[in-house]
PDB file of N, CA, C and O in Angstrom:
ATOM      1  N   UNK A 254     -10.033  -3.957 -11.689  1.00  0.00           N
ATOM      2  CA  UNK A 254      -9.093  -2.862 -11.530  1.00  0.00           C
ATOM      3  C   UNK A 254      -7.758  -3.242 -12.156  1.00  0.00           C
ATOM      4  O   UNK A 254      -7.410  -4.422 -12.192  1.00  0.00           O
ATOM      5  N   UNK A 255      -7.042  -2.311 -12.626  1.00  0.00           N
ATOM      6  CA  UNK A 255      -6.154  -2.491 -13.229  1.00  0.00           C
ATOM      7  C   UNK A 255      -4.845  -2.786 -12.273  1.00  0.00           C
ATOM      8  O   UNK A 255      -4.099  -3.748 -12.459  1.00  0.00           O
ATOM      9  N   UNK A 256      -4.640  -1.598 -10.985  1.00  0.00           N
ATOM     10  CA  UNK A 256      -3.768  -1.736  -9.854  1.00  0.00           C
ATOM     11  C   UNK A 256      -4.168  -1.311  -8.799  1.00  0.00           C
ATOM     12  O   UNK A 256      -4.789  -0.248  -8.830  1.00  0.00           O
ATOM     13  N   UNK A 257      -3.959  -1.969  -7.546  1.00  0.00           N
ATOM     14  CA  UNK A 257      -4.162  -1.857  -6.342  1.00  0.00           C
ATOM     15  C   UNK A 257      -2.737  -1.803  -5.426  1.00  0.00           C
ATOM     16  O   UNK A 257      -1.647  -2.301  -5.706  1.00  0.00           O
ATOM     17  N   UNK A 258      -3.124  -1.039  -4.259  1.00  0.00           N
ATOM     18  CA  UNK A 258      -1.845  -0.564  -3.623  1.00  0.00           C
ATOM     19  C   UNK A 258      -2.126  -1.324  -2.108  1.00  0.00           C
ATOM     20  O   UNK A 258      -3.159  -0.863  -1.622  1.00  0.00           O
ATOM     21  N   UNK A 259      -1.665  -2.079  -1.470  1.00  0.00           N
ATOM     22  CA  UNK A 259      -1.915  -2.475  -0.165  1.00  0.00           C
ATOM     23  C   UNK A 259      -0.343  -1.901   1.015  1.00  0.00           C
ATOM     24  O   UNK A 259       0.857  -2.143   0.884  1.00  0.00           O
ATOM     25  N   UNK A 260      -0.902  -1.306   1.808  1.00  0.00           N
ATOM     26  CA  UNK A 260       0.282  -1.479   2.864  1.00  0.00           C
ATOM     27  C   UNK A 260      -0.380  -1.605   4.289  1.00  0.00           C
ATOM     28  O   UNK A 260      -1.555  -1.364   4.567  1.00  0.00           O
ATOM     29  N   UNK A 261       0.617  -2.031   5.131  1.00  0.00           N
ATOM     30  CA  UNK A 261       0.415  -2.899   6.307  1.00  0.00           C
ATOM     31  C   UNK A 261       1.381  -2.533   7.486  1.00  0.00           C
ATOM     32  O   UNK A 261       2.486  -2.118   7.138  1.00  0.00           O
ATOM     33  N   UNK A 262       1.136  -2.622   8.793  1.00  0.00           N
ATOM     34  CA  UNK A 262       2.572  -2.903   9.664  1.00  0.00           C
ATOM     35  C   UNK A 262       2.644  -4.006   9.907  1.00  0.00           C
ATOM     36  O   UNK A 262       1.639  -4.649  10.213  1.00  0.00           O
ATOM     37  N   UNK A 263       4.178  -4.688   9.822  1.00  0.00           N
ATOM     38  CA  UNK A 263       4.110  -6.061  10.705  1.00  0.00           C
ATOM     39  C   UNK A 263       3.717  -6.541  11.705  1.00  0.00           C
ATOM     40  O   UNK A 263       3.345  -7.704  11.866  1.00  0.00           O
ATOM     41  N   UNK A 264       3.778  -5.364  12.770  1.00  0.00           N
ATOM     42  CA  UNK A 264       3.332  -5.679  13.846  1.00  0.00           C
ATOM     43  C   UNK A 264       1.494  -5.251  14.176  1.00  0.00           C
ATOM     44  O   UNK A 264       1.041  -4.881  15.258  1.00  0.00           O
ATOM     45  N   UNK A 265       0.734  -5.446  12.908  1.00  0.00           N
ATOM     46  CA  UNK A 265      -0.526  -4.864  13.100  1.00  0.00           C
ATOM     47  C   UNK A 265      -1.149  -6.305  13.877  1.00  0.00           C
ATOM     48  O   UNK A 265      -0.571  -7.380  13.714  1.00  0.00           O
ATOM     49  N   UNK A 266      -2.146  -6.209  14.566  1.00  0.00           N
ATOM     50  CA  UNK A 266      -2.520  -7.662  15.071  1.00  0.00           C
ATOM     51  C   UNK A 266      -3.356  -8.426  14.006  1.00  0.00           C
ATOM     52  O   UNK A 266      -3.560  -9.639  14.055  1.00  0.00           O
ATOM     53  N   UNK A 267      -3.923  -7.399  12.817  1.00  0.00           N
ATOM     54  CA  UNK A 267      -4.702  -8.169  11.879  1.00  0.00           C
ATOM     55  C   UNK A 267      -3.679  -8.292  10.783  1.00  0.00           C
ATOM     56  O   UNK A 267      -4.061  -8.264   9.613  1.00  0.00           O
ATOM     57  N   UNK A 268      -2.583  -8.409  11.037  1.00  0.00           N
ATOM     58  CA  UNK A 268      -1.577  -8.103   9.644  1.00  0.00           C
ATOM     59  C   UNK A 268      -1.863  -9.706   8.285  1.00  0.00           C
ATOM     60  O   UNK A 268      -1.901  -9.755   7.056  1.00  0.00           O
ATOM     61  N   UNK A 269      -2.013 -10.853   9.503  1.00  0.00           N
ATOM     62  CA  UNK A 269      -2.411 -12.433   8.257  1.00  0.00           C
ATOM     63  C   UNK A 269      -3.600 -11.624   7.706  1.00  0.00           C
ATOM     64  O   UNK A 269      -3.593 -11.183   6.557  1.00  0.00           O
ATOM     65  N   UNK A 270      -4.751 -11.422   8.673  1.00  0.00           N
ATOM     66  CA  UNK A 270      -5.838 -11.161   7.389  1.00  0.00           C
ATOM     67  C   UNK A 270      -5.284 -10.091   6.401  1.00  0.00           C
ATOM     68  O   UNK A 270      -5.486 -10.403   5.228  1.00  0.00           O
ATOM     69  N   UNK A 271      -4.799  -9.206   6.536  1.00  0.00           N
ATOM     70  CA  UNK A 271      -4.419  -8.208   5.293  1.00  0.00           C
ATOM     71  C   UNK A 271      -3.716  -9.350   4.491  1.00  0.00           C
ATOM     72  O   UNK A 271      -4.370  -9.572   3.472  1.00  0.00           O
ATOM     73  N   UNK A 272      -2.702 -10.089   4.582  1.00  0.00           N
ATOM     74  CA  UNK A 272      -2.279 -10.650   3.708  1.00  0.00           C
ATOM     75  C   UNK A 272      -2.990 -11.529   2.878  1.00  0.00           C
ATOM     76  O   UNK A 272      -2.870 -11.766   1.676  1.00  0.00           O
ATOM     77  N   UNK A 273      -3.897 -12.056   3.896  1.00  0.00           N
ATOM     78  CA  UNK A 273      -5.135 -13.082   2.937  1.00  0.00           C
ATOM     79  C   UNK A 273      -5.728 -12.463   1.924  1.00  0.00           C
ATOM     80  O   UNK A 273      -5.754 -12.894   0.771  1.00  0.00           O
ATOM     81  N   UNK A 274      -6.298 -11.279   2.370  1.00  0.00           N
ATOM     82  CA  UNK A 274      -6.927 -10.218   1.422  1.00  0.00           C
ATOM     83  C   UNK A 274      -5.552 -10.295   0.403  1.00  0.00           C
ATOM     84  O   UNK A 274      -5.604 -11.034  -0.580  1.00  0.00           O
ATOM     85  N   UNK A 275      -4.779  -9.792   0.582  1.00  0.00           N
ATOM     86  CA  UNK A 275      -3.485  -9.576  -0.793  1.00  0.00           C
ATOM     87  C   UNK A 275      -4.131 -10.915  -1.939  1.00  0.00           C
ATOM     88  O   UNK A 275      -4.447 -10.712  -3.111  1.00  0.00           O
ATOM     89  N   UNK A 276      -4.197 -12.128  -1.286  1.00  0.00           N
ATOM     90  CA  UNK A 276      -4.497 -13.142  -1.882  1.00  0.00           C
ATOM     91  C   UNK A 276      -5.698 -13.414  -2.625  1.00  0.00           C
ATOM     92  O   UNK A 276      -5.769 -14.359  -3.411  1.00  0.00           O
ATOM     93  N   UNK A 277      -6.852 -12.442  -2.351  1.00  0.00           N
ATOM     94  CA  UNK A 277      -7.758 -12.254  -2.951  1.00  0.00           C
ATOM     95  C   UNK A 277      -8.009 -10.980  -3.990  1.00  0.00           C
ATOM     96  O   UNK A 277      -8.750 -10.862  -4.966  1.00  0.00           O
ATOM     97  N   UNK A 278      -7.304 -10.306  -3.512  1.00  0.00           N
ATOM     98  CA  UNK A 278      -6.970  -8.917  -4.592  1.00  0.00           C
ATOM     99  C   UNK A 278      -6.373  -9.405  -6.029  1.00  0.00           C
ATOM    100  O   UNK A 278      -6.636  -8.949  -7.141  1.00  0.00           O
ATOM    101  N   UNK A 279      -5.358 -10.627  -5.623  1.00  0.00           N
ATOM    102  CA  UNK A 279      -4.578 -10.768  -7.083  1.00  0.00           C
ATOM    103  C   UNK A 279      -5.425 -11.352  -8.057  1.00  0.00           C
ATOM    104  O   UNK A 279      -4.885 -11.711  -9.103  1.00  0.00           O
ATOM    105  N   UNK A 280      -6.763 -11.535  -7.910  1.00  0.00           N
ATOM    106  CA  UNK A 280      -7.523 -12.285  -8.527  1.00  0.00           C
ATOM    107  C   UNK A 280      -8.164 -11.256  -8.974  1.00  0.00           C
ATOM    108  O   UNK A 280      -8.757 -11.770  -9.922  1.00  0.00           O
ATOM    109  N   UNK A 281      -8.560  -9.832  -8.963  1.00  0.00           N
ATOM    110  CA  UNK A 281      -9.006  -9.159  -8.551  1.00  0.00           C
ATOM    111  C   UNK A 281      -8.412  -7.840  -9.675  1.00  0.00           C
ATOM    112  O   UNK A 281      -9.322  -7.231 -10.238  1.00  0.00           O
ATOM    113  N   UNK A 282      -7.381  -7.520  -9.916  1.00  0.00           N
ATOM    114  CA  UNK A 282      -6.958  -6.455 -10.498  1.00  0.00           C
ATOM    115  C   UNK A 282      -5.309  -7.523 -10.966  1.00  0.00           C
ATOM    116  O   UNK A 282      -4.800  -8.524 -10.463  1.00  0.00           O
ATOM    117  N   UNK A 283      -4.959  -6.664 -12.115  1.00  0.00           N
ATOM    118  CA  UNK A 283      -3.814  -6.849 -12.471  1.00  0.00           C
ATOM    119  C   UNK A 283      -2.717  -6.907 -12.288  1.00  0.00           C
ATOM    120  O   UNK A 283      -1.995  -7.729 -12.852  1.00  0.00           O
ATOM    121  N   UNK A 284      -2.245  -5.905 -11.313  1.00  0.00           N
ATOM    122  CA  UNK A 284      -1.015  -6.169 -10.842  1.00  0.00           C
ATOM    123  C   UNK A 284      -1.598  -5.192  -9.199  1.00  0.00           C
ATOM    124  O   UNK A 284      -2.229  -4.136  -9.206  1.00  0.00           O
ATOM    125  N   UNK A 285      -1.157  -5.926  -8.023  1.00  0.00           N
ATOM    126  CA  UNK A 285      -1.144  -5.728  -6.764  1.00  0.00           C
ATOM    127  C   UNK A 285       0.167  -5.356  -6.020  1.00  0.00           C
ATOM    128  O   UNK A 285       0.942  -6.297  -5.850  1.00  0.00           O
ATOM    129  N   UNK A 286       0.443  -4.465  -5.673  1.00  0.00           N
ATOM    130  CA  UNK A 286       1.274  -4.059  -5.416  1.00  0.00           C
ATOM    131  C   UNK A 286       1.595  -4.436  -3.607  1.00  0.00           C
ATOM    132  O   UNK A 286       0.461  -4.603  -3.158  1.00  0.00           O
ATOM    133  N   UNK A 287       2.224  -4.557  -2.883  1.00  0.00           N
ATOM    134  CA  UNK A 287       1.912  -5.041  -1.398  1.00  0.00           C
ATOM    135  C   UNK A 287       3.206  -4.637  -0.479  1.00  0.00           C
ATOM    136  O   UNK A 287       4.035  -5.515  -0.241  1.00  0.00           O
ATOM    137  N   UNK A 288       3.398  -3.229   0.075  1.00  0.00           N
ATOM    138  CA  UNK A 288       4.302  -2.676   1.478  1.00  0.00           C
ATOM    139  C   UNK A 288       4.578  -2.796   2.274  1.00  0.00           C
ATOM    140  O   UNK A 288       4.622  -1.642   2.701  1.00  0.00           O
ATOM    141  N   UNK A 289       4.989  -3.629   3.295  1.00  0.00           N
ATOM    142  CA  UNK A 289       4.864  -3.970   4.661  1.00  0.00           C
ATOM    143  C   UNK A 289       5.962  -2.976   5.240  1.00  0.00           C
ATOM    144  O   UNK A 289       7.117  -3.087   4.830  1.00  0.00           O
ATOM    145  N   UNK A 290       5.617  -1.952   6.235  1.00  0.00           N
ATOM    146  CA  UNK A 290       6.021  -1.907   6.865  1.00  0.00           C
ATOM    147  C   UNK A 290       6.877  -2.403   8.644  1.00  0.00           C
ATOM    148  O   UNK A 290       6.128  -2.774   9.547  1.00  0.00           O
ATOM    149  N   UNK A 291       7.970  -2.350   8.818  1.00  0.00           N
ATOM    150  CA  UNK A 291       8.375  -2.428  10.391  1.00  0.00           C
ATOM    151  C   UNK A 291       7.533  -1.609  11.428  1.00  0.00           C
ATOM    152  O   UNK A 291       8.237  -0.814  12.050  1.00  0.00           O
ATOM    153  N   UNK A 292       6.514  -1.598  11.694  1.00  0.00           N
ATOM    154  CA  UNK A 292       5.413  -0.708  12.774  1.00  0.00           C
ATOM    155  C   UNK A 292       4.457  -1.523  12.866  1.00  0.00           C
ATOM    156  O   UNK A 292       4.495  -2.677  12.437  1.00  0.00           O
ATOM    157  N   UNK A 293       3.511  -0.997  13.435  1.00  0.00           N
ATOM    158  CA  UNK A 293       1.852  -1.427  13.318  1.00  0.00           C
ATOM    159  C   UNK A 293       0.742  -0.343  12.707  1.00  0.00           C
ATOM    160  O   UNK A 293       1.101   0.247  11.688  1.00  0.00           O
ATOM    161  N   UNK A 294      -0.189  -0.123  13.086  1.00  0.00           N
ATOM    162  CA  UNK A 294      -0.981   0.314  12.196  1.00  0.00           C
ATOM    163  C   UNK A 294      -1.246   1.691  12.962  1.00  0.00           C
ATOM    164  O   UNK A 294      -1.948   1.839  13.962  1.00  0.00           O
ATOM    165  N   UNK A 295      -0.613   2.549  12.353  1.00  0.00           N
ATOM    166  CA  UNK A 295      -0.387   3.654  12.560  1.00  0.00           C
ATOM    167  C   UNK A 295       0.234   4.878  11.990  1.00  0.00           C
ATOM    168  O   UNK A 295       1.202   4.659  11.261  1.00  0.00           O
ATOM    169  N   UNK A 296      -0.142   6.236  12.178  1.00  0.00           N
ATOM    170  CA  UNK A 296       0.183   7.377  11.289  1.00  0.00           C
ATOM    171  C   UNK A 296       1.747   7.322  10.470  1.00  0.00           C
ATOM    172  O   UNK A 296       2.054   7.715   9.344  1.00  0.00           O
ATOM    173  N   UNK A 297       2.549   6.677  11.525  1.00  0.00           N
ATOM    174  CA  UNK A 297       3.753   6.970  10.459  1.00  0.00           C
ATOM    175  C   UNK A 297       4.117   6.065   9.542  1.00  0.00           C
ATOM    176  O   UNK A 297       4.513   6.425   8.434  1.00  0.00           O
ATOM    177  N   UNK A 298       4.018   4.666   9.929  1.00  0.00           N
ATOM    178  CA  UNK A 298       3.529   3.492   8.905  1.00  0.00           C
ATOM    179  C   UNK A 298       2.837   3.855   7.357  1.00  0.00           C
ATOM    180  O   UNK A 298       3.221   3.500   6.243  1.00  0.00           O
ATOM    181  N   UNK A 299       1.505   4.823   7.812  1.00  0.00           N
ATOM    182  CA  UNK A 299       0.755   5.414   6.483  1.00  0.00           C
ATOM    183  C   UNK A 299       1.843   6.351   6.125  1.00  0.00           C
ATOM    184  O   UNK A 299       2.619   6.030   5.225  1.00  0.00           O
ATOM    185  N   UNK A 300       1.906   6.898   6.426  1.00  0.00           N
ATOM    186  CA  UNK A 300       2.777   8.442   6.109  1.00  0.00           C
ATOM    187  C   UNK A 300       3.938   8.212   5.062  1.00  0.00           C
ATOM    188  O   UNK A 300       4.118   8.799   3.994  1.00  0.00           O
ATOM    189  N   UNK A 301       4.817   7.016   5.758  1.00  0.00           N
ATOM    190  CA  UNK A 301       5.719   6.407   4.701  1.00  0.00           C
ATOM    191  C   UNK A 301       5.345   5.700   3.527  1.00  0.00           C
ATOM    192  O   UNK A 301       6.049   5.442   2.551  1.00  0.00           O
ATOM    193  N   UNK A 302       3.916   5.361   3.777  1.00  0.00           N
ATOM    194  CA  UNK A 302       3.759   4.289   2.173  1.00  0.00           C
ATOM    195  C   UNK A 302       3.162   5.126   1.534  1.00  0.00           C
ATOM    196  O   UNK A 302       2.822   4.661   0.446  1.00  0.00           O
ATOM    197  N   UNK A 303       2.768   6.468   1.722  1.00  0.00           N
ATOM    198  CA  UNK A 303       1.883   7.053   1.060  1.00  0.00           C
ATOM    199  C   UNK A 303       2.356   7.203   0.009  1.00  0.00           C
ATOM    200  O   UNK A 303       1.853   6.590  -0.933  1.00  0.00           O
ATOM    201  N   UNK A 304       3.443   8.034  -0.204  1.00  0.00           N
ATOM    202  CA  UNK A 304       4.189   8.468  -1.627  1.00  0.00           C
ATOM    203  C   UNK A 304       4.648   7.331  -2.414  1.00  0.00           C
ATOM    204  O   UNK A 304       4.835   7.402  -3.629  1.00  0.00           O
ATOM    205  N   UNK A 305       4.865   6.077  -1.579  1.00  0.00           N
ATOM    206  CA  UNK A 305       5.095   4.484  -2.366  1.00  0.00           C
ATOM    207  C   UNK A 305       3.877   4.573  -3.623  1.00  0.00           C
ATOM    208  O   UNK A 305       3.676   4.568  -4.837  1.00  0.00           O
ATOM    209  N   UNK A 306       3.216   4.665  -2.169  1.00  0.00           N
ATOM    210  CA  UNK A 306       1.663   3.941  -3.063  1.00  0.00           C
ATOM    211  C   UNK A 306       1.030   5.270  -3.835  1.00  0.00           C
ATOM    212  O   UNK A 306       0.126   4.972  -4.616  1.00  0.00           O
ATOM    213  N   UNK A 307       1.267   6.320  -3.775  1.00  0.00           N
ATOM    214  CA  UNK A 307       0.721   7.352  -4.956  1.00  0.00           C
ATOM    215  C   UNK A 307       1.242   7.639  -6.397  1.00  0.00           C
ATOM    216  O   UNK A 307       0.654   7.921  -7.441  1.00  0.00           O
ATOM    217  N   UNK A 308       2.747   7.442  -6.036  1.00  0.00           N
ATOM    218  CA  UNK A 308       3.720   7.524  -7.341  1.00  0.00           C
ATOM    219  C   UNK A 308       3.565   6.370  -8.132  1.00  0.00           C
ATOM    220  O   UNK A 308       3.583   6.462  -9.360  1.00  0.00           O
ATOM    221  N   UNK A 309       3.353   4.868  -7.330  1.00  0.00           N
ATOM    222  CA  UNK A 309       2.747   4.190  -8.389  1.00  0.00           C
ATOM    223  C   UNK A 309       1.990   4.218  -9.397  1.00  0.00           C
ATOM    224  O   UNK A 309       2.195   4.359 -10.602  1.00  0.00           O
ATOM    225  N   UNK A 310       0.846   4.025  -8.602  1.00  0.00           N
ATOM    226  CA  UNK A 310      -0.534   4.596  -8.897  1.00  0.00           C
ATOM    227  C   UNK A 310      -1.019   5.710  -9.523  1.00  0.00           C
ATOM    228  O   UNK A 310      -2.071   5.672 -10.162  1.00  0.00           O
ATOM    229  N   UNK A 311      -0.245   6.866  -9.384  1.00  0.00           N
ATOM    230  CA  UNK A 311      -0.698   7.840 -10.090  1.00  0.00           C
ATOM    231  C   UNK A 311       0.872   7.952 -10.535  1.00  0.00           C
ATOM    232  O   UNK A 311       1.597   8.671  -9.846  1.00  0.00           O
ATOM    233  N   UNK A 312       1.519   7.145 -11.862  1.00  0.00           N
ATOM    234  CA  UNK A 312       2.767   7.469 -12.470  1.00  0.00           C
ATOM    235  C   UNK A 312       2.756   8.924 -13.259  1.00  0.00           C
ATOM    236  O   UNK A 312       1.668   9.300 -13.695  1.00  0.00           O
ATOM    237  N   UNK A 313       3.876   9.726 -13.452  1.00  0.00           N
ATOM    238  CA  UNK A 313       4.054  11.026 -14.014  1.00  0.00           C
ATOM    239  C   UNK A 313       3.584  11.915 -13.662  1.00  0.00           C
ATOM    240  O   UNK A 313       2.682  11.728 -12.845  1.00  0.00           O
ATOM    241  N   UNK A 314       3.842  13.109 -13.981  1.00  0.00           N
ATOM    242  CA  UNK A 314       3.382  14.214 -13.721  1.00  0.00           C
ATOM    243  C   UNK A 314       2.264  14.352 -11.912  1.00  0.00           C
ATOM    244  O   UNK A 314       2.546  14.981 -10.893  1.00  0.00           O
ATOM    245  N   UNK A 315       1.092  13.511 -12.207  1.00  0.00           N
ATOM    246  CA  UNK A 315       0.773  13.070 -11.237  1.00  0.00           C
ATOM    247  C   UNK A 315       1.625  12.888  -9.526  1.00  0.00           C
ATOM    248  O   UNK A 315       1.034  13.395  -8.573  1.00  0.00           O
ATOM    249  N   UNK A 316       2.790  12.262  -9.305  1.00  0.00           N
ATOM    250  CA  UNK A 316       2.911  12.215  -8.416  1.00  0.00           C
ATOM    251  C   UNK A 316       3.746  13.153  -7.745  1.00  0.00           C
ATOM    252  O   UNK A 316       4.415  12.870  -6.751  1.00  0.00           O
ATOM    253  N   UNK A 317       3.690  14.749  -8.528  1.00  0.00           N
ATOM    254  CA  UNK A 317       4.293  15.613  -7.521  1.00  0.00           C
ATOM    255  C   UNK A 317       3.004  16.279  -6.883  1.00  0.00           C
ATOM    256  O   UNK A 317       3.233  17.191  -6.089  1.00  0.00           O
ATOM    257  N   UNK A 318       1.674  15.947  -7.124  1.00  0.00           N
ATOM    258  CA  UNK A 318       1.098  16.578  -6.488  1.00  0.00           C
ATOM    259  C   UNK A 318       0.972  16.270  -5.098  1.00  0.00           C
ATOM    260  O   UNK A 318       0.230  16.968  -4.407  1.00  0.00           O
ATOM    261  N   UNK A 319       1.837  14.958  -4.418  1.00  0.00           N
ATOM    262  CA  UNK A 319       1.743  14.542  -3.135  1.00  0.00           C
ATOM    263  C   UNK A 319       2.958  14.215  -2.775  1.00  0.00           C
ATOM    264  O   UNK A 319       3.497  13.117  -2.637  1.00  0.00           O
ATOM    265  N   UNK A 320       3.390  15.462  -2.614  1.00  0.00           N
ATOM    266  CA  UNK A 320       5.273  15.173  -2.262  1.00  0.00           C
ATOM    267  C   UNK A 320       4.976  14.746  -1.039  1.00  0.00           C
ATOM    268  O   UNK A 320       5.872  14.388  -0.275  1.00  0.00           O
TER     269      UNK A 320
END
């Protein structure tokens, strides 16, 4: 893969393994991108990285379809 988007809460209880995984992703695709949120793993945590991680990922035109 070319890019991958990871986000996380700090306070998730599996938050090291997500990061381990980060560590295996970079091997994995080209450039890894990685969010941590202040929460745990939960709707508003996602909610906020969403548009992080779509506007990346889908650069131009693309990312008004998920204001």
């Amino acid at each position: 893969a070319e890019k991958m988007f990871v986000s996380y809460g700090a306070f998730e209880p599996a938050a090291h393994r997500i990061l381990a995984l980060v560590d295996t992703l970079q091997h994995m695709a080209d450039d890894v991108r990685v969010r941590e949120s202040l929460d745990g793993h939960n709707w508003t945590g996602w909610r906020d990285g969403m548009f992080d991680g779509l506007g990346w990922l889908l650069p131009g035109d693309a990312r008004f379809v998920y204001p």
